[in-house]
Coordinates of C-alpha atoms in Angstrom, one line a residue:
M1 CA 5.3 7.3 33.1
S2 CA 5.0 10.5 31.2
F3 CA 5.9 11.5 27.7
F4 CA 5.9 14.6 25.6
E5 CA 2.2 15.0 24.5
K6 CA 1.1 16.2 21.1
K7 CA -2.2 16.7 19.3
V8 CA -2.2 15.5 15.7
S9 CA -4.6 14.9 12.8
S10 CA -6.3 11.5 12.7
N11 CA -5.3 11.3 9.1
V12 CA -1.9 9.8 9.7
I13 CA -0.4 9.7 6.1
F14 CA -2.2 11.0 3.0
A15 CA -0.9 8.1 0.9
D16 CA -1.8 4.5 -0.1
Y17 CA -0.8 2.3 2.9
P18 CA -3.8 -0.1 3.1
D19 CA -4.5 -3.0 5.5
P20 CA -2.2 -1.8 8.3
D21 CA -1.0 -4.1 11.1
I22 CA 0.9 -2.4 13.9
I23 CA 3.0 -3.4 16.9
R24 CA 5.1 -1.7 19.6
V25 CA 8.5 -2.9 20.6
E26 CA 9.6 -1.0 23.7
N27 CA 9.4 2.7 22.5
T28 CA 9.2 2.0 18.8
Y29 CA 6.0 1.4 16.7
Y30 CA 6.2 -0.6 13.5
M31 CA 3.5 -0.8 10.8
I32 CA 3.3 -3.1 7.8
S33 CA 1.1 -2.5 4.8
T34 CA -0.1 -4.3 1.7
T35 CA 2.2 -3.8 -1.4
M36 CA 0.5 -6.1 -3.9
H37 CA 2.6 -6.4 -7.1
F38 CA 5.2 -3.8 -6.3
M39 CA 8.8 -4.8 -5.6
P40 CA 10.5 -4.7 -3.1
G41 CA 7.4 -5.7 -1.1
A42 CA 5.8 -5.8 2.4
V43 CA 6.8 -2.3 3.4
I44 CA 7.4 -1.7 7.2
L45 CA 7.2 1.9 8.6
R46 CA 8.6 3.1 11.9
S47 CA 7.4 5.8 14.3
Y48 CA 7.8 7.0 17.9
N49 CA 4.5 8.9 18.1
L50 CA 2.0 7.1 15.8
K51 CA 1.7 10.2 13.6
D52 CA 5.2 10.7 12.0
W53 CA 6.4 7.8 10.0
E54 CA 9.4 6.8 8.0
T55 CA 10.2 3.7 5.9
A56 CA 12.1 1.2 8.0
S57 CA 12.5 -1.7 5.5
Y58 CA 10.9 -4.1 3.0
V59 CA 10.6 -7.7 3.9
Y60 CA 11.6 -9.0 0.5
N61 CA 13.1 -7.7 -2.7
T62 CA 11.3 -10.2 -4.8
L63 CA 8.8 -13.0 -3.8
D64 CA 8.9 -16.1 -6.1
S65 CA 10.0 -14.6 -9.4
T66 CA 7.2 -16.3 -11.3
E67 CA 6.6 -15.4 -15.0
G68 CA 3.7 -13.2 -13.8
Q69 CA 5.7 -11.5 -11.1
K70 CA 8.4 -10.8 -13.7
L71 CA 5.8 -9.4 -16.2
S72 CA 7.1 -11.9 -18.7
D73 CA 3.7 -13.4 -19.4
N74 CA 2.2 -10.2 -20.8
K75 CA -0.3 -10.2 -17.9
G76 CA 1.5 -9.6 -14.6
I77 CA -0.1 -10.0 -11.2
Y78 CA -2.1 -6.8 -11.0
G79 CA -4.6 -7.0 -8.1
Q80 CA -2.8 -10.0 -6.6
G81 CA 0.6 -10.4 -4.9
M82 CA 0.8 -10.0 -1.1
W83 CA -2.2 -8.9 0.8
A84 CA -2.9 -7.9 4.4
A85 CA 0.2 -9.1 6.3
S86 CA 0.3 -9.9 10.0
L87 CA 3.2 -8.4 11.9
R88 CA 4.2 -9.8 15.3
Y89 CA 7.1 -9.7 17.7
H90 CA 7.7 -12.8 19.9
N91 CA 10.7 -13.9 21.9
K92 CA 12.9 -11.3 20.4
K93 CA 12.0 -12.2 16.8
F94 CA 9.8 -10.4 14.2
Y95 CA 7.2 -12.5 12.3
V96 CA 5.6 -11.4 9.0
S97 CA 3.0 -13.7 7.5
F98 CA 0.7 -13.2 4.5
V99 CA -0.8 -14.9 1.4
A100 CA -0.1 -14.0 -2.2
N101 CA -3.2 -14.3 -4.4
D102 CA -1.2 -15.2 -7.5
T103 CA 0.7 -18.1 -6.1
H104 CA -2.0 -19.2 -3.6
K105 CA 0.7 -19.7 -0.9
T106 CA 1.0 -18.5 2.6
Y107 CA 4.4 -17.0 3.4
L108 CA 6.3 -16.6 6.7
Y109 CA 9.3 -14.3 7.1
T110 CA 11.3 -14.1 10.3
S111 CA 14.1 -11.8 11.5
S112 CA 15.8 -10.7 14.7
S113 CA 16.0 -7.2 13.3
I114 CA 13.3 -5.1 11.5
Q115 CA 15.9 -4.3 8.9
G116 CA 16.5 -8.0 8.2
P117 CA 17.8 -10.1 6.8
W118 CA 14.5 -12.0 6.7
Q119 CA 14.3 -15.7 6.6
K120 CA 11.7 -17.0 4.1
S121 CA 9.5 -20.1 4.6
E122 CA 5.9 -21.2 3.9
I123 CA 3.0 -22.2 6.0
E124 CA 1.1 -25.1 4.7
G125 CA -2.4 -24.0 3.6
F126 CA -4.0 -20.7 2.5
Y127 CA -5.1 -18.2 5.2
H128 CA -6.8 -15.2 3.7
D129 CA -6.1 -12.0 5.7
M130 CA -4.5 -13.9 8.4
S131 CA -3.6 -12.7 11.9
L132 CA -1.1 -14.6 14.2
L133 CA -1.4 -14.9 17.9
F134 CA 1.3 -16.3 20.2
D135 CA -0.4 -17.5 23.4
E136 CA 0.3 -19.3 26.6
I137 CA -2.5 -21.5 27.7
D138 CA -2.2 -23.7 30.8
G139 CA 1.5 -23.1 30.9
R140 CA 2.1 -24.2 27.3
Q141 CA 3.1 -22.0 24.4
R142 CA 0.8 -22.2 21.4
V143 CA 0.4 -20.3 18.2
F144 CA -2.9 -19.6 16.3
A145 CA -3.9 -18.1 13.0
V146 CA -7.3 -16.5 12.4
S147 CA -8.3 -16.0 8.8
G148 CA -11.1 -16.1 6.2
N149 CA -13.8 -14.1 4.6
T150 CA -17.4 -14.4 5.9
N151 CA -16.5 -17.7 7.5
I152 CA -13.7 -17.0 10.0
D153 CA -11.5 -19.9 10.9
L154 CA -9.2 -20.5 13.9
T155 CA -6.2 -22.8 13.1
E156 CA -3.7 -23.9 15.6
L157 CA -0.2 -24.1 14.0
K158 CA 2.7 -26.3 14.7
E159 CA 5.4 -24.8 17.0
D160 CA 7.6 -24.0 14.0
L161 CA 4.6 -22.4 12.1
S162 CA 5.2 -24.8 9.1
G163 CA 1.5 -25.8 9.0
P164 CA -1.6 -26.8 11.0
D165 CA -1.1 -28.8 14.1
N166 CA -3.2 -31.9 13.5
N167 CA -3.6 -32.3 17.2
G168 CA -4.7 -28.7 17.8
V169 CA -7.7 -26.5 17.3
Q170 CA -9.1 -26.2 13.7
K171 CA -12.6 -24.8 13.6
C172 CA -14.8 -22.1 12.1
I173 CA -15.4 -19.7 15.0
I174 CA -17.5 -17.0 13.4
T175 CA -19.9 -16.9 10.4
D176 CA -21.3 -13.7 8.9
T177 CA -25.1 -14.0 8.3
D178 CA -25.9 -10.3 7.5
K179 CA -26.8 -8.9 4.1
V180 CA -23.5 -7.5 3.1
I181 CA -21.4 -6.1 0.3
L182 CA -18.3 -7.5 2.1
G183 CA -18.4 -10.1 4.8
Y184 CA -16.1 -10.2 7.8
E185 CA -12.4 -10.2 6.8
G186 CA -9.1 -8.5 7.6
S187 CA -8.7 -10.4 10.9
H188 CA -6.7 -9.0 13.7
I189 CA -6.6 -11.0 16.9
Y190 CA -5.3 -10.0 20.4
K191 CA -5.3 -11.3 23.9
I192 CA -5.7 -8.4 26.3
N193 CA -6.1 -9.0 30.1
G194 CA -7.0 -12.6 29.5
R195 CA -9.7 -12.0 26.9
Y196 CA -9.6 -12.6 23.2
Y197 CA -10.5 -9.8 20.8
I198 CA -10.8 -10.2 17.0
F199 CA -11.4 -7.2 14.8
F200 CA -12.7 -7.2 11.2
I201 CA -13.7 -5.0 8.4
H202 CA -17.4 -5.3 7.5
W203 CA -19.6 -3.8 4.9
P204 CA -23.3 -4.2 5.5
E205 CA -25.7 -3.2 2.9
G206 CA -26.7 0.5 3.3
K207 CA -23.7 1.5 5.4
F208 CA -20.1 2.6 5.1
R209 CA -17.4 0.0 5.7
T210 CA -17.5 -0.6 9.4
Q211 CA -15.2 -1.9 12.1
A212 CA -16.5 -5.0 13.9
C213 CA -15.3 -6.8 17.0
Y214 CA -15.8 -10.3 18.5
V215 CA -14.9 -11.1 22.1
S216 CA -14.5 -14.4 24.0
D217 CA -13.0 -15.6 27.3
K218 CA -11.6 -18.6 25.5
I219 CA -9.6 -18.9 22.3
E220 CA -12.0 -21.5 20.8
G221 CA -15.0 -19.4 21.7
P222 CA -17.9 -19.0 21.8
Y223 CA -17.5 -15.4 20.5
K224 CA -20.0 -12.6 20.7
G225 CA -19.7 -9.7 18.3
K226 CA -21.1 -6.5 16.9
E227 CA -20.1 -3.4 14.9
I228 CA -18.2 -0.9 17.0
L229 CA -17.5 1.9 14.5
C230 CA -19.4 3.3 11.5
S231 CA -17.9 6.7 10.8
D232 CA -16.9 8.9 7.9
L233 CA -14.0 11.2 8.3
G234 CA -13.4 14.4 6.3
G235 CA -16.5 14.1 4.2
W236 CA -15.2 11.3 2.0
N237 CA -18.4 9.3 2.2
S238 CA -16.2 6.4 3.2
G239 CA -16.0 4.5 6.5
V240 CA -12.9 4.0 8.6
A241 CA -12.1 0.3 9.2
Q242 CA -9.7 -2.6 9.0
G243 CA -6.4 -2.6 10.8
G244 CA -4.6 -3.4 14.1
I245 CA -4.5 -1.9 17.6
V246 CA -1.5 -1.0 19.7
D247 CA -0.9 0.2 23.2
T248 CA 1.5 2.9 24.5
P249 CA 3.9 2.3 27.4
D250 CA 1.5 4.2 29.7
G251 CA -1.4 2.0 28.9
R252 CA -3.4 3.9 26.3
W253 CA -4.7 2.1 23.2
Y254 CA -5.0 3.2 19.5
G255 CA -6.3 1.7 16.4
M256 CA -4.6 2.1 13.0
L257 CA -7.3 1.6 10.4
F258 CA -7.7 2.9 6.8
Q259 CA -10.1 4.9 4.8
D260 CA -10.7 5.0 1.1
H261 CA -9.6 8.3 -0.5
G262 CA -10.6 7.6 -4.1
A263 CA -7.7 7.5 -6.6
L264 CA -5.2 8.4 -3.9
G265 CA -5.8 5.0 -2.3
R266 CA -6.5 3.7 1.2
I267 CA -4.9 6.0 3.8
P268 CA -4.1 5.1 7.4
V269 CA -6.2 6.7 10.1
L270 CA -5.4 6.8 13.9
V271 CA -8.4 6.2 16.2
P272 CA -8.4 6.3 20.0
V273 CA -9.6 3.0 21.6
S274 CA -10.8 2.3 25.2
F275 CA -11.7 -1.0 26.9
D276 CA -13.5 0.2 30.0
T277 CA -17.1 -0.7 28.9
E278 CA -19.7 -2.6 30.8
D279 CA -20.5 -5.0 28.0
G280 CA -16.8 -5.9 27.5
F281 CA -16.5 -4.5 24.0
P282 CA -13.8 -1.9 23.1
V283 CA -14.9 1.6 22.0
F284 CA -13.3 3.0 18.8
G285 CA -13.4 6.8 18.5
T286 CA -15.1 9.4 20.6
F287 CA -18.8 9.9 21.3
D288 CA -20.7 12.5 19.3
S289 CA -23.8 13.6 21.2
E290 CA -25.5 15.2 18.2
K291 CA -25.2 12.0 16.1
N292 CA -25.6 9.8 19.2
Q293 CA -22.8 7.5 18.0
Y294 CA -19.1 7.0 18.2
I295 CA -17.1 8.7 15.4
V296 CA -13.5 9.1 14.3
P297 CA -12.3 12.5 15.7
Q298 CA -10.5 15.0 13.5
T299 CA -7.6 15.1 15.9
V300 CA -6.2 12.9 18.6
S301 CA -3.7 13.3 21.4
V302 CA -0.6 11.0 21.3
P303 CA 2.5 10.5 23.4
D304 CA 5.8 11.1 21.7
L305 CA 8.3 8.6 22.8
N306 CA 11.2 10.2 21.1
P307 CA 10.4 13.9 20.5
D308 CA 13.8 14.9 19.2
Y309 CA 13.9 12.2 16.5
K310 CA 14.2 13.5 12.9
Y311 CA 12.2 11.4 10.5
K312 CA 13.3 10.6 6.9
P313 CA 10.6 11.7 4.5
L314 CA 8.4 9.1 2.8
W315 CA 9.4 10.4 -0.6
N316 CA 12.8 11.2 -2.1
D317 CA 14.0 12.6 -5.4
D318 CA 17.1 10.3 -5.5
F319 CA 17.0 6.9 -7.1
I320 CA 19.6 5.2 -4.8
S321 CA 20.8 5.6 -1.3
D322 CA 23.7 3.8 0.3
G323 CA 24.2 1.9 -2.9
K324 CA 20.7 0.5 -3.0
I325 CA 17.4 1.6 -4.6
N326 CA 16.0 4.4 -2.4
L327 CA 13.3 3.1 0.0
T328 CA 10.8 5.5 -1.5
W329 CA 10.8 3.8 -4.9
Q330 CA 9.3 0.5 -5.9
W331 CA 9.3 -1.3 -9.2
N332 CA 6.0 -2.3 -10.8
H333 CA 6.6 -6.1 -10.7
N334 CA 10.1 -7.6 -10.5
P335 CA 12.9 -5.6 -12.1
D336 CA 15.3 -7.1 -14.7
L337 CA 18.5 -5.8 -13.3
S338 CA 20.4 -6.7 -16.4
L339 CA 18.5 -4.0 -18.4
I340 CA 18.8 -1.1 -15.9
S341 CA 21.4 1.3 -14.5
L342 CA 20.8 3.3 -11.3
T343 CA 22.8 6.2 -9.9
E344 CA 21.7 8.8 -7.4
N345 CA 20.3 11.1 -10.1
E346 CA 19.8 8.9 -13.2
Y347 CA 17.7 5.9 -14.1
R348 CA 18.7 4.3 -17.4
I349 CA 16.5 1.5 -19.1
T350 CA 17.1 -0.7 -22.1
T351 CA 14.3 -2.7 -23.6
D352 CA 14.6 -6.4 -24.7
S353 CA 11.1 -7.0 -25.9
C354 CA 8.1 -5.3 -27.5
V355 CA 4.7 -4.7 -25.7
K356 CA 1.6 -2.7 -26.4
N357 CA 1.2 -0.3 -23.4
P358 CA 2.9 0.8 -20.1
L359 CA 1.0 -1.7 -18.0
L360 CA 2.9 -4.5 -19.7
C361 CA 6.5 -3.1 -19.8
K362 CA 9.2 -4.2 -17.4
N363 CA 11.4 -2.0 -15.1
T364 CA 8.8 0.7 -14.5
I365 CA 9.8 2.5 -11.3
T366 CA 7.1 4.1 -9.1
Q367 CA 6.4 6.2 -6.0
R368 CA 3.2 6.7 -4.0
P369 CA 1.7 10.2 -4.1
V370 CA 2.0 11.7 -0.6
G371 CA -0.6 14.5 -0.3
H372 CA -3.8 15.4 -2.2
N373 CA -2.0 18.1 -4.3
F374 CA 1.5 17.6 -5.7
S375 CA 3.5 17.7 -9.0
A376 CA 6.1 15.3 -10.3
C377 CA 8.6 16.2 -13.0
V378 CA 11.5 14.4 -14.7
E379 CA 14.1 15.1 -17.4
V380 CA 14.2 12.6 -20.2
D381 CA 17.1 12.0 -22.6
F382 CA 15.7 10.2 -25.5
S383 CA 18.7 10.2 -27.9
F384 CA 18.7 6.4 -28.3
L385 CA 15.0 5.6 -28.7
N386 CA 14.1 3.2 -31.4
E387 CA 11.2 3.6 -33.9
G388 CA 7.9 3.0 -32.1
D389 CA 9.3 3.5 -28.6
F390 CA 7.5 5.4 -25.7
A391 CA 9.2 6.8 -22.6
G392 CA 7.7 9.0 -20.0
L393 CA 5.7 9.7 -16.9
C394 CA 2.5 7.7 -16.2
T395 CA -0.4 7.9 -13.8
L396 CA -0.1 4.2 -13.0
E397 CA -3.5 2.7 -12.4
G398 CA -5.9 0.5 -14.4
D399 CA -7.3 3.5 -16.2
Y400 CA -3.9 5.0 -16.9
G401 CA -2.8 8.1 -18.6
F402 CA 0.7 9.4 -19.5
I403 CA 2.9 12.0 -21.1
A404 CA 5.8 10.6 -23.0
V405 CA 8.3 10.9 -25.9
H406 CA 7.4 8.8 -28.9
K407 CA 9.5 8.1 -31.9
K408 CA 7.4 8.0 -35.1
N409 CA 8.6 7.9 -38.7
G410 CA 12.1 8.8 -37.5
N411 CA 11.0 11.9 -35.6
F412 CA 10.4 12.6 -31.9
F413 CA 7.1 13.8 -30.5
V414 CA 5.8 14.5 -27.0
V415 CA 2.4 12.8 -26.6
N416 CA -0.5 12.7 -24.2
A417 CA -2.1 9.3 -24.2
K418 CA -4.6 7.2 -22.2
R419 CA -6.0 3.7 -21.9
K420 CA -8.1 3.0 -25.0
S421 CA -10.6 0.5 -23.7
E422 CA -13.4 1.7 -21.5
V423 CA -14.6 -1.7 -20.4
L424 CA -16.1 -1.5 -16.9
P425 CA -15.8 -2.6 -14.2
Y426 CA -12.0 -3.1 -14.1
K427 CA -12.0 -6.5 -12.4
I428 CA -9.2 -8.2 -10.5
G429 CA -7.4 -10.4 -13.1
S430 CA -8.4 -8.3 -16.1
V431 CA -5.6 -7.3 -18.5
D432 CA -5.4 -4.4 -20.9
E433 CA -4.0 -5.8 -24.2
D434 CA -4.6 -2.7 -26.4
F435 CA -2.4 0.1 -27.6
P436 CA -3.0 3.4 -25.8
E437 CA -5.0 6.2 -27.5
I438 CA -2.9 9.2 -28.3
T439 CA -5.0 12.3 -27.6
A440 CA -2.4 15.1 -28.3
E441 CA 1.1 15.4 -29.7
Q442 CA 3.7 18.0 -30.5
P443 CA 7.1 17.7 -32.3
L444 CA 10.3 18.0 -30.3
S445 CA 13.4 19.9 -31.6
S446 CA 16.1 18.4 -29.4
N447 CA 16.9 15.1 -27.7
K448 CA 15.9 16.1 -24.2
V449 CA 12.5 17.2 -22.6
I450 CA 11.2 17.9 -19.1
L451 CA 7.9 16.2 -18.4
R452 CA 5.5 17.1 -15.6
C453 CA 2.3 15.9 -14.1
D454 CA 0.2 17.9 -11.7
F455 CA -2.0 15.7 -9.5
D456 CA -5.2 16.7 -7.7
F457 CA -6.5 13.9 -5.4
N458 CA -9.1 16.1 -3.6
Y459 CA -12.6 14.7 -3.2
G460 CA -14.7 15.2 -6.4
K461 CA -11.7 16.4 -8.4
E462 CA -9.2 13.6 -8.8
N463 CA -7.5 14.8 -12.0
A464 CA -4.0 14.9 -13.6
V465 CA -2.7 17.5 -16.0
F466 CA 0.3 16.8 -18.2
K467 CA 2.9 19.5 -19.1
Y468 CA 6.3 19.7 -20.8
K469 CA 9.1 22.0 -21.7
E470 CA 12.3 21.5 -23.8
K471 CA 14.6 23.8 -21.7
Q472 CA 14.8 24.6 -18.0
S473 CA 14.3 28.2 -18.7
D474 CA 11.1 27.7 -20.7
E475 CA 7.6 27.9 -19.3
Y476 CA 5.7 24.6 -19.0
K477 CA 3.1 24.0 -21.7
Q478 CA 0.0 21.9 -21.1
L479 CA -0.4 19.0 -23.5
G480 CA -4.0 17.8 -24.1
E481 CA -6.7 17.6 -21.6
G482 CA -6.5 16.5 -18.0
K483 CA -6.9 12.8 -17.1
K484 CA -9.5 11.7 -14.7
L485 CA -8.0 9.6 -11.9
R486 CA -9.8 6.8 -10.0
F487 CA -9.3 3.7 -7.9
T488 CA -9.8 0.6 -10.1
L489 CA -10.1 -3.0 -8.9
D490 CA -8.0 -4.5 -11.6
Q491 CA -4.9 -3.2 -9.7
F492 CA -6.5 -2.6 -6.3
V493 CA -4.0 0.1 -5.4
G494 CA -3.9 3.9 -5.3
C495 CA -2.8 5.7 -8.4
R496 CA 1.0 6.2 -8.5
F497 CA 3.4 8.3 -10.6
S498 CA 5.8 6.1 -12.6
L499 CA 8.7 6.4 -15.0
F500 CA 8.3 3.9 -17.9
Y501 CA 9.9 2.9 -21.2
Y502 CA 8.7 0.3 -23.7
S503 CA 9.2 -0.6 -27.3
T504 CA 6.4 -1.5 -29.8
K505 CA 8.4 -2.4 -32.9
V506 CA 12.1 -2.9 -32.3
S507 CA 13.7 -3.6 -28.8
G508 CA 17.1 -2.6 -27.7
G509 CA 16.7 1.1 -27.3
T510 CA 17.7 3.1 -24.2
V511 CA 16.3 6.0 -22.3
S512 CA 17.7 8.0 -19.4
F513 CA 15.5 9.6 -16.7
S514 CA 17.1 12.2 -14.4
N515 CA 16.5 15.2 -12.1
V516 CA 13.2 13.9 -10.6
K517 CA 11.5 16.5 -8.5
R518 CA 8.3 16.3 -6.4
I519 CA 6.6 19.5 -5.5
L520 CA 4.1 19.3 -2.6
E521 CA 1.2 21.7 -2.8
E522 CA -1.1 20.4 0.0
K523 CA -4.3 22.5 0.3

């Protein structure tokens, strides 16, 4: 079997798509990624060549609509939500399973189509970074989950996946005994040519994050294992690890892992994989004779299973498509649909409560940055803001910064602001309850303004510069100093650009965002 061959960069997407799990169904690849607190959630991408991707669907619009998921508790679920899903296809049905660290539940979604609708249920128990395996053993169909951190558990599930099979296998199969920063987790299990392979991310002291593998001839073990890849890529001082593997129709194998790229987030990386080794372990990457080790290559050859296909871009300036929110946008937590209005070119928000900062306000709409250099701009009609309101464009992360319109003493100002507190580290579960620090402001003479943010996510730079103008014909003016960008653990996601509106004194105001434009300037 032959396909159109192409050579592509190993950096698949310069955007935050962490914890990838990947499958192939006939000539189509599907990849799911962690979406944490963003709604809709559990994004699934589609490709025919492992390099070019488009958004196929989201598994759910909202999860459980708890007070935290709705941001009604003045805390939210930052750093929590859905993590590290398992994507599988079995007997003409798609399976997505994952845990949510705010509800401490394990969810199962099933569908006969990748577009849904998805049927939601729960799996009894909590299976951290789980991976599903449908297996036939001695003529009987069985299903297993591998999960855990440091101690890796194998759990045989009931046929309907509702919970553990009390008559099946339930045991710890692997224990990490190394000195580590991060013990084995991010499980991905496969049965290939009669052998069982389990892949993990691992972070030993004194090394990058690494990819580890354990192998056994039996599902219950014993398993033998080792690190199979410890490699930087592109000088980011960061290892490539954690993710799934997939085969092509002509029998080649690839791993889809991720690499930390600072404030941009954790980006997917494509790595060639081979299984023809004497010791039975797979090989990730290519051999570098100078370093005497296997590394992630800068480029990789892939077969294109549909070379004439035109992919939809992973970003879009429109708010809606086919009557629904465009797949390139997500809300920060659950939206309150009664307070918003969406058209193709306009997003209108009304407030119904008062909060202190943009991390606590409802109905913030977001996009991932795609690329290390780009700009985002938006026109803001602030005619109906109330006293004390803020509306604008934010670099959404724990250590946020923004440019916004602010109504103060009956007048309108464009302001540059940032998070006031400098408490480090930003831990999972920590909440910012302070007002922002306004670092620069200028009066506005009309009821409209165009706000812009120039992002630089290149290694060692990671900065955002805020600009504005009151008329389309004007030149942009920089407001205040640039804002340092970084990846913080309280949110555990790459920095996003977001459109936000909140009240601090009187709720009930309205703002309109329109004419969003994203300008790519990849260097």
